[in-house]
XYZ file of C-alpha atoms in Angstrom:
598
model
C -10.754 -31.915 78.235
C -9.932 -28.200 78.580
C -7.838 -26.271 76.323
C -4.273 -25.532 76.828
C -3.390 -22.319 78.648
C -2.152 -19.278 76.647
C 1.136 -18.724 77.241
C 3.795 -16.187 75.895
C 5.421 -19.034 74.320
C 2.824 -20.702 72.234
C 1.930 -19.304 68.632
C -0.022 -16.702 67.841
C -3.569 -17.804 66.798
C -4.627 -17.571 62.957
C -7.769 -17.340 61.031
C -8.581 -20.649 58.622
C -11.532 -20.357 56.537
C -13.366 -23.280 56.500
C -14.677 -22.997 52.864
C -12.997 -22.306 49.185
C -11.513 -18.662 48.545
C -14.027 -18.845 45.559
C -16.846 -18.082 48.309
C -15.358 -14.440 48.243
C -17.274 -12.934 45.341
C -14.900 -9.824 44.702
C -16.580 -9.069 41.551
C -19.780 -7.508 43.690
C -16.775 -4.709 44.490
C -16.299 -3.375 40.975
C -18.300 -0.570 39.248
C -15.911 -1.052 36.019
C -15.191 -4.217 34.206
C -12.368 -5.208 31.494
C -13.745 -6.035 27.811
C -11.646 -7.711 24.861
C -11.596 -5.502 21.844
C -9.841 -5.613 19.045
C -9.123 -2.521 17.155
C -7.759 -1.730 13.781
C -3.793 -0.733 13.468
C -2.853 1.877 11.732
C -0.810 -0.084 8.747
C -4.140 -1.798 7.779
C -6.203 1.792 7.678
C -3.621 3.369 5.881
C -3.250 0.713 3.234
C -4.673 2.117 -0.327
C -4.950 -1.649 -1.452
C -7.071 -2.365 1.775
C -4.525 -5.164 2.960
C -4.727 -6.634 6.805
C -1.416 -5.972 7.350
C -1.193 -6.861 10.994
C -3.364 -9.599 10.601
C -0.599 -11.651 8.230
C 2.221 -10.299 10.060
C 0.461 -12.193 12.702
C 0.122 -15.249 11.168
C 3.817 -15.398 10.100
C 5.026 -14.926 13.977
C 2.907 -18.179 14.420
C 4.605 -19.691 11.647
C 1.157 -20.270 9.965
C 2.578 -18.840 6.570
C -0.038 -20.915 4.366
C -2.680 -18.523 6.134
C -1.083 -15.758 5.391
C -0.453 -15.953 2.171
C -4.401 -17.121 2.249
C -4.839 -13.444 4.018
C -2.428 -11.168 1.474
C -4.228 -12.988 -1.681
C -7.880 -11.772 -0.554
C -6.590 -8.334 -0.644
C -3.876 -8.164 -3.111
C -3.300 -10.264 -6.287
C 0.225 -9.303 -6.918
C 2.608 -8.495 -3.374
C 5.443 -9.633 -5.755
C 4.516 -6.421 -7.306
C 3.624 -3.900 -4.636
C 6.252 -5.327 -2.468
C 8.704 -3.729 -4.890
C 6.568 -0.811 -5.950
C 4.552 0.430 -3.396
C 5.083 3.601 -1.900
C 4.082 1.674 1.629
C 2.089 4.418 3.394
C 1.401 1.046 6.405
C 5.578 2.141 7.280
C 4.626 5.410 7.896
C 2.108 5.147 9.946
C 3.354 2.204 11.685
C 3.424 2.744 15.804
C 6.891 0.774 15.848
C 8.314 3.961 14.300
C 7.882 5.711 17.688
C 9.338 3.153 20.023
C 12.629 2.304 17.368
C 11.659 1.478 13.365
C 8.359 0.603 11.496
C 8.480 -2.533 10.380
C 9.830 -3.175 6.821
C 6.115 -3.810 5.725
C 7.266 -4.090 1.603
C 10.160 -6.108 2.088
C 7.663 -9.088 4.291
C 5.358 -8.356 1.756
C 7.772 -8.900 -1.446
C 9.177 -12.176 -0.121
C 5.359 -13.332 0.411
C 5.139 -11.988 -3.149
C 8.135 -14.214 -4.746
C 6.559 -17.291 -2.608
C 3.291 -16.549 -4.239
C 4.898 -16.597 -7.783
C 6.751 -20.093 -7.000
C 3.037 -21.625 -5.897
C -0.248 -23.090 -8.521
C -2.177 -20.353 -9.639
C -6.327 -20.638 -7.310
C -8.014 -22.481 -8.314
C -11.027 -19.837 -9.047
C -14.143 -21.691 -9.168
C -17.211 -20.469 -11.493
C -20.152 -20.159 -9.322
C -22.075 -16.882 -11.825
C -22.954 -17.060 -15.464
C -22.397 -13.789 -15.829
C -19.008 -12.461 -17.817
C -17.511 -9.073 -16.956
C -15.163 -7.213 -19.237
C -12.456 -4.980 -18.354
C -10.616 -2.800 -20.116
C -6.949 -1.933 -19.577
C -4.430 -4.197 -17.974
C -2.652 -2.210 -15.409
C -2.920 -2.803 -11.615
C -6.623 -1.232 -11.209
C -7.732 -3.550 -14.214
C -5.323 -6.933 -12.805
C -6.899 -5.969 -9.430
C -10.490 -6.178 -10.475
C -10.150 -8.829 -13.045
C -8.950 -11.064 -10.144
C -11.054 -10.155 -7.797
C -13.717 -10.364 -9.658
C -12.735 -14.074 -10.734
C -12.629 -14.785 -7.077
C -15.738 -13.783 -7.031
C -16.885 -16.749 -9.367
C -16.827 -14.152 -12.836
C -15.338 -14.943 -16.082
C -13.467 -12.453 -16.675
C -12.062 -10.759 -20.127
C -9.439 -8.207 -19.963
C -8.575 -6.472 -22.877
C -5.533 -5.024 -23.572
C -4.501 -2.191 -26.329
C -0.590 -3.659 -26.065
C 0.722 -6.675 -27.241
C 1.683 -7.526 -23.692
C -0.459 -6.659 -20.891
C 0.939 -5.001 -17.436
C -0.618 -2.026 -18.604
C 1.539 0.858 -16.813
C 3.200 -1.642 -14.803
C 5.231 -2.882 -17.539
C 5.795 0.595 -19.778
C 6.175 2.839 -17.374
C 8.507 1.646 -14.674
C 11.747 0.556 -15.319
C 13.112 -3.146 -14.849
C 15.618 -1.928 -12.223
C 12.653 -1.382 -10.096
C 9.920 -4.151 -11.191
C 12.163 -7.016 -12.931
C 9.837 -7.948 -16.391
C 10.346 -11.761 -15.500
C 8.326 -10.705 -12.167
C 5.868 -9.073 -14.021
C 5.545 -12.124 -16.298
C 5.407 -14.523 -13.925
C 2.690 -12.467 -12.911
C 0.228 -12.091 -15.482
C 1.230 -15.770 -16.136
C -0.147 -16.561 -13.009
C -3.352 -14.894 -13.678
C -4.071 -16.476 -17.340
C -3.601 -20.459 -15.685
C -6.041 -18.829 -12.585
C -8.237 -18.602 -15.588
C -8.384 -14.801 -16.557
C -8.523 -14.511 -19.846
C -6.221 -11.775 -22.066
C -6.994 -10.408 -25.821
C -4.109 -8.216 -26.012
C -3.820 -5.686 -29.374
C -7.051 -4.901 -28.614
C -7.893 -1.445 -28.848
C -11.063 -0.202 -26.901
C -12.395 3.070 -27.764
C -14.942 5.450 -29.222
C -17.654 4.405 -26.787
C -17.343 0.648 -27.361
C -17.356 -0.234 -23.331
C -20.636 0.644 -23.746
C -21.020 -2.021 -26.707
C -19.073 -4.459 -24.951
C -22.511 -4.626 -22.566
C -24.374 -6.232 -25.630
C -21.749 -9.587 -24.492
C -21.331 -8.771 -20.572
C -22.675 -8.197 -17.771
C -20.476 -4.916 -16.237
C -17.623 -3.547 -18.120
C -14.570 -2.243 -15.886
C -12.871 0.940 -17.828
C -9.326 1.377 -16.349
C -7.220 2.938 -19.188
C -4.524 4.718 -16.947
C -3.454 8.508 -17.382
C -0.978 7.999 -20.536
C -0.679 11.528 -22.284
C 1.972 13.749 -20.917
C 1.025 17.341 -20.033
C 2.985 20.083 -21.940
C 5.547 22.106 -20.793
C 3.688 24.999 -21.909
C 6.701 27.064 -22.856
C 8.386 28.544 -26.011
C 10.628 26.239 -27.918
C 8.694 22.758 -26.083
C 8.161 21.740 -30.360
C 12.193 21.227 -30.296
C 13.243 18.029 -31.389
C 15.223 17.678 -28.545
C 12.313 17.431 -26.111
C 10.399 14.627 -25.457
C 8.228 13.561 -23.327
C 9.012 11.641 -20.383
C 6.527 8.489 -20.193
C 6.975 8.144 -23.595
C 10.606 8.006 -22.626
C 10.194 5.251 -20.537
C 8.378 3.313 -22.786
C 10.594 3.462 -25.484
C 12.940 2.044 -23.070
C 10.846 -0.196 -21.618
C 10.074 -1.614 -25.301
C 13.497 -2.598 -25.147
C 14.587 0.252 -27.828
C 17.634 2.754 -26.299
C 16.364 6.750 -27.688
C 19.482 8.916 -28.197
C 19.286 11.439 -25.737
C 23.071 12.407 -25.833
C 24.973 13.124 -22.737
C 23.096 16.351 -21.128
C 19.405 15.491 -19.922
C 17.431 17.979 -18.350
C 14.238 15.635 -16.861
C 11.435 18.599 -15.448
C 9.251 17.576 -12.836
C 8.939 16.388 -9.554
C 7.090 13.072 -9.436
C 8.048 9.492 -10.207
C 7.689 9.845 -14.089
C 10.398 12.197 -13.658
C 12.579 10.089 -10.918
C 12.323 7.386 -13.169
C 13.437 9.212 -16.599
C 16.185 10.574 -14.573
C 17.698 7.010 -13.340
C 16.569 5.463 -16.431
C 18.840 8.087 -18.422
C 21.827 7.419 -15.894
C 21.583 3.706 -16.736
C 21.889 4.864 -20.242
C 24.867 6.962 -20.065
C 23.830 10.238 -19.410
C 24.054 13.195 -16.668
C 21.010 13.520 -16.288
C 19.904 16.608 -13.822
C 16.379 17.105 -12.683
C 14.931 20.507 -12.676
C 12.325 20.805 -9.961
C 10.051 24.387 -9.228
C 9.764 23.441 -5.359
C 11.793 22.237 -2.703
C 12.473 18.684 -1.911
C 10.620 18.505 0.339
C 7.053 19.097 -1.769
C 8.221 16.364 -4.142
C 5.200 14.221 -5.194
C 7.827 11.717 -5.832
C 7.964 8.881 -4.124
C 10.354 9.582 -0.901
C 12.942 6.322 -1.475
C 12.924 6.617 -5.329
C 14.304 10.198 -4.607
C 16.862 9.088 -1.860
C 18.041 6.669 -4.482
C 18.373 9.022 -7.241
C 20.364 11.052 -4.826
C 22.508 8.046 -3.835
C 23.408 7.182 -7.499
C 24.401 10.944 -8.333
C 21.586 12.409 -9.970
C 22.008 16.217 -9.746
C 18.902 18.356 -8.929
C 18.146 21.760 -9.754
C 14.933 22.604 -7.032
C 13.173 26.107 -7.405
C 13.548 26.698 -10.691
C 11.439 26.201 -13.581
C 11.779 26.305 -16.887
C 10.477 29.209 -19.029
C 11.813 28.586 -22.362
C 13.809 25.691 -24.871
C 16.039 27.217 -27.469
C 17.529 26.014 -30.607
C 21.571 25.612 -30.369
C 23.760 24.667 -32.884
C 23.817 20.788 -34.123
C 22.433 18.850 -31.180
C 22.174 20.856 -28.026
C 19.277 22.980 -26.877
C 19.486 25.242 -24.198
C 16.793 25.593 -21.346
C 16.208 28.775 -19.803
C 14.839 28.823 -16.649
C 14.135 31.436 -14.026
C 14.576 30.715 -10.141
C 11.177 30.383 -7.861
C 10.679 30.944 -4.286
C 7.431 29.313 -2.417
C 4.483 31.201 -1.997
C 0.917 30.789 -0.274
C -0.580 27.313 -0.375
C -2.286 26.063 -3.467
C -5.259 23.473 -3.225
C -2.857 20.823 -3.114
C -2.191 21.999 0.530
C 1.252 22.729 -0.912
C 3.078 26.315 -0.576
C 2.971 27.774 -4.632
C 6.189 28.268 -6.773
C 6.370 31.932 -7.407
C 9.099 33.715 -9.924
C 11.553 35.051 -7.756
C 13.796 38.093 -8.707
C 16.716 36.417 -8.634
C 16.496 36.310 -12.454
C 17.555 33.473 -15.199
C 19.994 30.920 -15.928
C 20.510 28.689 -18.516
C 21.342 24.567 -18.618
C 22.693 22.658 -21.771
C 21.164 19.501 -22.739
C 20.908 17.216 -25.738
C 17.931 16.014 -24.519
C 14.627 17.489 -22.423
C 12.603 15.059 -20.860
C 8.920 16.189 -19.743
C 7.960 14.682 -16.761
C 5.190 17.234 -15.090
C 2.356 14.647 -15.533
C -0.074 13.127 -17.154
C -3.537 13.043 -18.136
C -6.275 9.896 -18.482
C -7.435 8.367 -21.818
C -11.163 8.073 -21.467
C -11.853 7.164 -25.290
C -13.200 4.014 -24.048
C -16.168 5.757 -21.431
C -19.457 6.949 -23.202
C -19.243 10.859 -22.974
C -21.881 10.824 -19.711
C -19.222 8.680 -17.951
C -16.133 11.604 -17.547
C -15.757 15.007 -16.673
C -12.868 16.739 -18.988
C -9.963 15.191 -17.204
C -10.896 12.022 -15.256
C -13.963 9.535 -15.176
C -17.165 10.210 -12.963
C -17.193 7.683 -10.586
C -19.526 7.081 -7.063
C -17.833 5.257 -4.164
C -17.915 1.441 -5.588
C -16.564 3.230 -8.940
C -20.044 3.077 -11.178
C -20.318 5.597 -13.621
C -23.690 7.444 -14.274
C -23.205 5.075 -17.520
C -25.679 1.680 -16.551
C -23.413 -1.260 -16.397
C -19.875 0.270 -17.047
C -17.660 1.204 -13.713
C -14.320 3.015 -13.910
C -11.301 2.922 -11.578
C -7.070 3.762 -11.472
C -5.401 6.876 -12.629
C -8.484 7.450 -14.859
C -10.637 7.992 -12.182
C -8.521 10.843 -10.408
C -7.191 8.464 -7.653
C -3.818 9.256 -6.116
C -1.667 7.917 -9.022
C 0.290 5.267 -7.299
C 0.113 1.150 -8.036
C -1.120 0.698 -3.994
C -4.245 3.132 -4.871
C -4.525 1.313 -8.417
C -5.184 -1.957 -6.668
C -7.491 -0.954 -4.217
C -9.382 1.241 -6.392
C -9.927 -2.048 -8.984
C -11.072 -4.160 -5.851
C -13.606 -1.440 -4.789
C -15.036 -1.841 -8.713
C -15.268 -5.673 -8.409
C -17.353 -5.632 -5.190
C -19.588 -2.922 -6.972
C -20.012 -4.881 -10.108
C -20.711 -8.043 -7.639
C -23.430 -6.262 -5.444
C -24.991 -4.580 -8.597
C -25.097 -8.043 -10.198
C -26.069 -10.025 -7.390
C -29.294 -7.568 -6.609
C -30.193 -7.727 -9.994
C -30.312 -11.773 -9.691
C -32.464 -11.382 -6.600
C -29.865 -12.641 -4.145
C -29.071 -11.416 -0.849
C -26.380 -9.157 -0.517
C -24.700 -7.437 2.533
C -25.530 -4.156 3.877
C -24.801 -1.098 1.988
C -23.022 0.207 4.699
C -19.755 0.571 2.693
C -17.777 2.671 6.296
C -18.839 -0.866 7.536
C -16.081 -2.248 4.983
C -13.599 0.186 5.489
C -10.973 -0.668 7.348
C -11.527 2.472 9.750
C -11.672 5.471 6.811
C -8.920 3.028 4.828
C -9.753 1.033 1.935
C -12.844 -1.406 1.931
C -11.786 -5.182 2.836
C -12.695 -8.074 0.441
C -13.234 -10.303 3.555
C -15.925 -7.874 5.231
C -17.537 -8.124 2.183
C -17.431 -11.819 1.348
C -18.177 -12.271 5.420
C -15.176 -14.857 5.223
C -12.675 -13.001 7.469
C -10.372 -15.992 8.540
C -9.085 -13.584 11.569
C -10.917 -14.590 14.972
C -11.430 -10.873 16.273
C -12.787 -10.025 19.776
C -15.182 -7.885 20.280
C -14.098 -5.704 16.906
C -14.833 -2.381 16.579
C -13.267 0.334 13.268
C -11.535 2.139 15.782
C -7.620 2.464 14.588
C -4.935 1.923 18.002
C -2.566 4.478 18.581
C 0.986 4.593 20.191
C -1.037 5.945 22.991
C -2.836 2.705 24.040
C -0.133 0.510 23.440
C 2.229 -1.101 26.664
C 6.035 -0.616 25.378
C 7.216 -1.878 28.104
C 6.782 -5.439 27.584
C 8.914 -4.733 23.763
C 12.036 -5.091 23.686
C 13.825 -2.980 20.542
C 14.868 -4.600 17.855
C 16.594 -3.476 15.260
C 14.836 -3.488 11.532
C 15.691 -6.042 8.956
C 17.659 -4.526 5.649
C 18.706 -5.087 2.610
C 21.712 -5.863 1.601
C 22.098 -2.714 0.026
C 20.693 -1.172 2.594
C 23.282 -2.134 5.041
C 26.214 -0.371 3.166
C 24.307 2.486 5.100
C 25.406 5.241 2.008
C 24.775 8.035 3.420
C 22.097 10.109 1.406
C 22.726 13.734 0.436
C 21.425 16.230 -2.211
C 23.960 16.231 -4.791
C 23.085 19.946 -5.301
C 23.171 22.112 -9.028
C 24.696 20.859 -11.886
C 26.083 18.100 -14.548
C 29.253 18.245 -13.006
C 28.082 17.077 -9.677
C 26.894 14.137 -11.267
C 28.526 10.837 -11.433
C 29.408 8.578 -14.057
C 26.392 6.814 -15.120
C 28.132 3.586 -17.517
C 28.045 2.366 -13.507
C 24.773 1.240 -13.246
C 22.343 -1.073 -15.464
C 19.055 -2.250 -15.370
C 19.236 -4.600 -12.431
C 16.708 -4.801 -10.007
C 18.267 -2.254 -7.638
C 16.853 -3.365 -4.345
C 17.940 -7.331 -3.443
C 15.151 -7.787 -0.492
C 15.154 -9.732 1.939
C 15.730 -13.823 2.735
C 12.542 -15.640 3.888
C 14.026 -15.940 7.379
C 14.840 -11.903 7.202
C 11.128 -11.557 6.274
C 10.218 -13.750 9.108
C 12.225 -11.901 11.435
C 10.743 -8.930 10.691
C 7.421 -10.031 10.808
C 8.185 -10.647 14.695
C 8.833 -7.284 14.876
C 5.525 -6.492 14.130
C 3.643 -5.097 17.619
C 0.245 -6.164 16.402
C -1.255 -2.964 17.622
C -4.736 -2.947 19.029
C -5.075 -6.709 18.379
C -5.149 -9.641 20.909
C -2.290 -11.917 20.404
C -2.692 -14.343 22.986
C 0.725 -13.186 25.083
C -1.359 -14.406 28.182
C 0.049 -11.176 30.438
C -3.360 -10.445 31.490
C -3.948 -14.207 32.468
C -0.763 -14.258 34.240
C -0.560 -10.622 36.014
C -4.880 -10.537 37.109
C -4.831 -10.302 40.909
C -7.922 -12.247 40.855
C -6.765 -15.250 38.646
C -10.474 -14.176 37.367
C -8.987 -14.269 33.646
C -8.810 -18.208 31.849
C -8.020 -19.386 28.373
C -11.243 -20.593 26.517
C -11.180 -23.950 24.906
C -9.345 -24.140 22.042
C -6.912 -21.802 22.693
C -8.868 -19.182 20.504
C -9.209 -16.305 23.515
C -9.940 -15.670 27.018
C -12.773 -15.838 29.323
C -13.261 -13.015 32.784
C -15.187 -14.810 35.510
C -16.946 -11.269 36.419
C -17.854 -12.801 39.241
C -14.388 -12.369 40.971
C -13.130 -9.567 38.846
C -13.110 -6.525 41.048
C -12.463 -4.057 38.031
C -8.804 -2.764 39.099
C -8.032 -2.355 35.577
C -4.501 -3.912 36.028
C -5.494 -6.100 32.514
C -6.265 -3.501 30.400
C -3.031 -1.185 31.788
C -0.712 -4.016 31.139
C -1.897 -5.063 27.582
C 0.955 -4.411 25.364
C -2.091 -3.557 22.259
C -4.005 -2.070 23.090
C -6.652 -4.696 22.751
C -8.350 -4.427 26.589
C -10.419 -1.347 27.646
C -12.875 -1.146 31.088
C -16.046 -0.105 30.228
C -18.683 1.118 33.050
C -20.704 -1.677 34.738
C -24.168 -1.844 33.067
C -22.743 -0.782 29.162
């Protein structure tokens, strides 16, 4: 038979390939390929406490909130605490803060916190003989005493107060750390197995006699003497310093400090004796020898002492207290400007010629910090003013490690923490060699969480996170996709969403309001669990895989599958061409090409 004529009205012919598509082997064409690789996000190398932020924000937008609880707990003991304390360094460096708001990192982490509290202590199993004493029951010493424990340690802590909480409990006020939290707390730890010998008083060198009964001693005493105002008149009765201040109130006892307060300083001690003086009926006005905006103060405690009506007196500084008639003293001070910088990288108060003024006050609250005890360190162990410590916090003193304010940390509960869970791994690994066993590298940058604290899980080797091809590299706004996000607007507390708006209330008693308003109620409400949940969505999970599927669904070479199990993704290189439309479209960051033959 012969084949029909071609004629302008039949169809035009067509190829057909006889075979599969999959014969075409486009991945011969590509000279770059696409790798999977999970990078660290800038909340979880910014955390002092060493916590994988991302990682349980993760787990809570799968709804897997057992695991991450499981994931907060191997890096913090007590987000109840920091959750209401922290000064949450994650929010500022968090990448959503670029495209609309960082996530509410301390409000997520306070509800895990109050779930935490509700739940059985761990059951903390004993796998050493060994015993390790600490000494001092503030965070740093609660950090390392648990993690330690965790570690399969008895643990001692030994406390010079009849209660412990160490700073925790006498130095910031309930309206910002509720004492029932803090009980249920250390509760917590005791039936975890922890034990406490409060009224215990460790000093004159005995950490290093403690080493007759264990095997490390942790020395975490916390920075407790206030520095001097080093001016004329400071022996007045009417001045007093701040911490001990707080404590007084904290002890439940109410100091009379009359109507005029004059708090000087610039950091939270002195935020705190402010407020704390509003709540007990005074005017109080803070007299600071910088601007605001070299506060060391946390940034939020200040907005709120602002938003209650707590005057502020910056650049000026007091340069003598003088003796008034019955009850009053008066403080001179002389007006500053900023000069150079200072080794604090901050510009340096300088007298100005602007001359002197004077403020009343009943009461003068020091507040310009504080130093460490180190009573309990054998004298080889400190320097004058903190203790000598290497980077797992030993001391040149065999057996005894040191951590917290004592150690010259940044002075904050977030650095506390971390800086106790750096101690426990170094008592572990010193321990542990001793016995002979096998410990991990002593690579500590490989524990770091990219120059950020050192993780508990890269230590143990137990990191429940499945990461792809990991590397310490932190993920910029730069690498991620924003437009597959959608803004959405942060969660806030109830308080919060009154929206006050927050101004300096400027120079003097008068500006101040009346404070018989406020009390000692925990100021901030937080959020529900379903706020917290919420927010935790919000979370962009920056320069980790999260399984969106956009590169399965948008690679022009369907060369991209889901592995068994659901746990990543497998690229047939054999049809991926390397156009790089994967790694352009990943909203985290978490795809880069890498040459062919790396």
């Amino acid at each position: 038979m012969s084949e029909p004529a071609v004629t302008h009205d039949s169809p035009p012919r067509i190829s057909v390939s006889s075979t599969s598509t999959l014969a075409n082997r486009t991945g011969s064409w590509k000279y770059i390929r696409p790798r999977y690789q999970d990078g660290v996000a800038p909340c979880n190398a910014r955390c002092p406490t060493g916590v994988d932020v991302e990682g349980y924000m993760n787990l809570l937008r799968e709804g897997r909130i057992a695991d991450a609880l499981d994931l907060v707990l191997r890096e913090n003991p007590m987000p109840a605490i920091t959750g209401r304390v922290c000064h949450h360094p994650c929010e500022l460096a968090c990448n959503r803060a670029q495209y609309d708001d960082p996530v509410a990192v301390h409000l997520v982490e306070r509800e895990m916190g109050d779930r935490v509290l509700s739940m059985p202590p761990p059951v903390l199993r004993r796998t050493h003989t060994e015993k390790v004493a600490v000494v001092g029951s503030g965070p740093a010493g609660l950090a390392c005493a648990y993690h330690l424990a965790r570690l399969g340690y008895g643990v001692t802590v030994f406390e010079e107060a009849a209660k412990a909480g160490g700073m925790l409990r006498q130095g910031i006020p309930d309206y910002r750390l509720p004492r029932d939290i803090l009980d249920r707390q250390i509760r917590w730890f005791s039936d975890a197995g922890i034990e406490f010998r409060c009224n215990t008083r460790i000093a004159g060198e005995y950490a290093d006699k403690l080493l007759r009964d264990y095997a490390a001693v942790f020395v975490a005493t916390g920075a407790h003497r206030s520095r001097p105002l080093g001016v004329t008149g400071e022996d007045s009765p009417r001045v007093m310093a701040g911490l001990d201040f707080l404590k007084a109130v904290n002890r439940g006892e109410a100091p009379e400090i009359g109507r005029r307060v004059v708090v000087v300083g610039g950091g939270n001690t002195a935020i705190d004796c402010a407020r704390t003086a509003l709540r007990l009926g005074a005017t109080p006005v803070v007299l600071y020898r910088r601007t605001r905006q070299e506060m060391p103060a946390i940034a939020a405690e200040v907005d709120e002492a602002m938003r209650e009506g707590i005057a502020f007196e910056f650049l000026a500084a007091p340069r003598a207290v003088h003796h008034l008639q019955g009850r009053q003293a008066g403080v001179e001070c002389e007006r500053m400007v900023l000069g150079e910088p200072d080794a604090s990288g901050r510009r340096r108060p300088v007298p100005s010629n602007a001359g002197t003024f004077s403020i009343l006050a009943e009461t003068v609250l020091t507040a310009i910090g504080e130093e460490p005890g180190l009573e309990a360190l054998p004298l080889h162990a400190a320097a004058p003013d903190q203790a000598l410590i290497d980077e797992l916090g030993a001391t040149p003193a065999a057996g005894i490690w040191a951590g917290g304010d004592a150690a010259g940390i940044e002075r904050t509960v977030s650095d506390a923490l971390g800086s106790g869970k750096v101690a426990a791994i170094g008592i572990d690994r010193a321990i542990r060699t001793r016995n002979g066993e096998e410990v991990p590298p002593n690579d500590i940058a490989e524990l770091r969480w990219s120059g950020g604290n050192i993780s508990m899980s890269r230590w143990r080797g137990d990191d429940p996170v499945q990461r792809h091809g990991a590397t310490n590299e932190v993920v910029g706004f730069d690498r991620l996709n924003t437009a597959h996000f959608v803004h959405v607007t942060r969660q806030r507390e109830a308080r919060d969403a009154d929206h006050v708006t927050v101004e300096p209330v400027g120079t003097a008693f008068e500006r101040a309001t009346d404070g018989t308003a406020f009390d000692f109620g925990e100021v901030n409400p937080g959020l529900t669990a379903m706020q917290a949940l919420e927010e935790a969505r919000r979370c962009l999970n920056c320069g980790v895989c999260n399984q969106c599927e956009l590169c399965l669904i948008l690679c022009p070479d369907v060369a991209i599958t889901r592995q068994e199990g659901g746990t990543g993704f497998d690229i047939d290189l054999n049809y991926c061409k390397g156009c790089g439309v994967c790694a352009m479209e990943c909203p985290r960051g978490a795809i880069v090409m890498t040459r062919e033959g790396l």
